[in-house]
mmCIF file of C-alpha atoms in Angstrom:
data_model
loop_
_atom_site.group_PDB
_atom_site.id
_atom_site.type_symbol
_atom_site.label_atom_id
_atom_site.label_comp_id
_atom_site.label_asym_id
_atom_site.label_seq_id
_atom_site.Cartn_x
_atom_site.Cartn_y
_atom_site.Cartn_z
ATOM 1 C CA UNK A 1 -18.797 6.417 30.594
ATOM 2 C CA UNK A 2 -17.676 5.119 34.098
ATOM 3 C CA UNK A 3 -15.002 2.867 32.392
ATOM 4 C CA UNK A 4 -13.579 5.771 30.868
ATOM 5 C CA UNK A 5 -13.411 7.252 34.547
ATOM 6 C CA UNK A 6 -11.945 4.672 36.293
ATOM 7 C CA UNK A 7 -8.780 4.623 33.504
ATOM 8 C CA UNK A 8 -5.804 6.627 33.636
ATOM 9 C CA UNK A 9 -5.684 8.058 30.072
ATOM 10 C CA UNK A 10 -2.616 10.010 29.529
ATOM 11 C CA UNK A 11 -2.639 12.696 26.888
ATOM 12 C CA UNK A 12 0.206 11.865 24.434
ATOM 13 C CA UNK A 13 3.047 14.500 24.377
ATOM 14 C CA UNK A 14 4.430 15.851 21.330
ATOM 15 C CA UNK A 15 7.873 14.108 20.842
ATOM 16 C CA UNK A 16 8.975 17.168 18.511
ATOM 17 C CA UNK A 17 7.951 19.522 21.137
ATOM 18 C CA UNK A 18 9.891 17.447 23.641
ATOM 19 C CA UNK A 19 12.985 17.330 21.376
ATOM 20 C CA UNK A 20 12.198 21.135 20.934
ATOM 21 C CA UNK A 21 12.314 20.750 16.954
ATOM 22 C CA UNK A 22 11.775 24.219 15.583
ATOM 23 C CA UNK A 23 10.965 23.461 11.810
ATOM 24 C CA UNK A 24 10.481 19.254 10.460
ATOM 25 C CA UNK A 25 12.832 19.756 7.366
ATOM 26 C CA UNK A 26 11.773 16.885 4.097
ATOM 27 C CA UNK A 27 15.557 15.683 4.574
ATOM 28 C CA UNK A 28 15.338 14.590 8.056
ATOM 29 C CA UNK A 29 14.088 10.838 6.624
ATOM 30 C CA UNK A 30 14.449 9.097 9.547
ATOM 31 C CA UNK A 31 11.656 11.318 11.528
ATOM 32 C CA UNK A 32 9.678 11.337 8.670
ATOM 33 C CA UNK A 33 10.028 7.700 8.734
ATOM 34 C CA UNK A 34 8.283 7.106 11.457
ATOM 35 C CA UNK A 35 5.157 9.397 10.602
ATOM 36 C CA UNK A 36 4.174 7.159 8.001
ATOM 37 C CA UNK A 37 2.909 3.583 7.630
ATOM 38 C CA UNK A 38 4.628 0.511 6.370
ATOM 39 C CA UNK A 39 1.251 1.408 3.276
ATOM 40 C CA UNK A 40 2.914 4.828 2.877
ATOM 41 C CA UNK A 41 0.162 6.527 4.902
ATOM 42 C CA UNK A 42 1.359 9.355 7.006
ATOM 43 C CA UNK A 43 -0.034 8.805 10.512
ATOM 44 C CA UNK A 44 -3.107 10.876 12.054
ATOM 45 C CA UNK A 45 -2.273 12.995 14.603
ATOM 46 C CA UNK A 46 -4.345 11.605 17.302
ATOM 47 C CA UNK A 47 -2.109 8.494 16.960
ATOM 48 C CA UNK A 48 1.094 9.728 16.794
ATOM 49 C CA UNK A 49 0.404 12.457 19.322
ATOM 50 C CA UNK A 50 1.831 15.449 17.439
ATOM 51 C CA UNK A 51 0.825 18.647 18.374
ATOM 52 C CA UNK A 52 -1.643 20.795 15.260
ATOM 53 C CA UNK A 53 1.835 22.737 14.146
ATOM 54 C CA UNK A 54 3.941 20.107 13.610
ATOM 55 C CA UNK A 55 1.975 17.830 12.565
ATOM 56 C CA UNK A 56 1.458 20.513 9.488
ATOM 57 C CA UNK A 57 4.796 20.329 9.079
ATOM 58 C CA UNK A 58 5.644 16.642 9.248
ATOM 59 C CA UNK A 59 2.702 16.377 6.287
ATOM 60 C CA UNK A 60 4.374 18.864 4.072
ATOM 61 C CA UNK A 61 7.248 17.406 5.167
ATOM 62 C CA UNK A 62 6.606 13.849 3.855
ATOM 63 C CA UNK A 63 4.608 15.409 0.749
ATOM 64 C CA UNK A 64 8.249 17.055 -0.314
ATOM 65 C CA UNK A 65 9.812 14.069 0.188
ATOM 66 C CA UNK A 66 8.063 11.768 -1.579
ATOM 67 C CA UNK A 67 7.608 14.346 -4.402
ATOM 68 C CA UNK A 68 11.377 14.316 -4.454
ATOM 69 C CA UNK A 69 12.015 10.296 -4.185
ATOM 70 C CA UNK A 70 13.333 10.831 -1.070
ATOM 71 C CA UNK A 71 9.888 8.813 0.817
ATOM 72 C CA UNK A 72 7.784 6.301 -1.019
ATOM 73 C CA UNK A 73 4.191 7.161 -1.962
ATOM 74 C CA UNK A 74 3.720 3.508 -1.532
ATOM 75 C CA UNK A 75 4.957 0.203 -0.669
ATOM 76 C CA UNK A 76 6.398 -2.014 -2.728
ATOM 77 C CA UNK A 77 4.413 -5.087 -1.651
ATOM 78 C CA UNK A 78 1.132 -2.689 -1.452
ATOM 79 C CA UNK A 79 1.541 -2.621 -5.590
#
């Protein structure tokens, strides 16, 4: 416990917060790009730092997307 102490540990800010993004829209691929793995996974929120609203968003987001062929549900080289 004293390690954790002795550590700066910044809190991760929100980058859509910070870019004050009102609404994450299924057509903006190249932010949904990066909230998902090279697997297809979409990435937890305590790892990309999104804040509990948008990172509801960015998940329905990405589930749109890939419903419409827009995202993969996969990688090719996962297959």
């Amino acid at each position: 416990m004293r390690e954790r102490e002795s550590r700066d540990v910044r809190k991760k800010l929100c980058k859509l917060c910070l870019d004050r993004v009102a609404f994450v829209s299924y057509r903006d691929e190249k932010r949904l790009a990066r909230a998902i793995t090279d697997r297809g996974k979409i990435v937890p929120r305590r790892i990309s730092g999104n804040c509990a609203k948008h990172q509801t968003q960015v998940t329905r987001a990405v589930k749109r997307a890939r419903y419409l062929a827009l995202l993969p549900f996969a990688s090719e080289s996962y297959r």
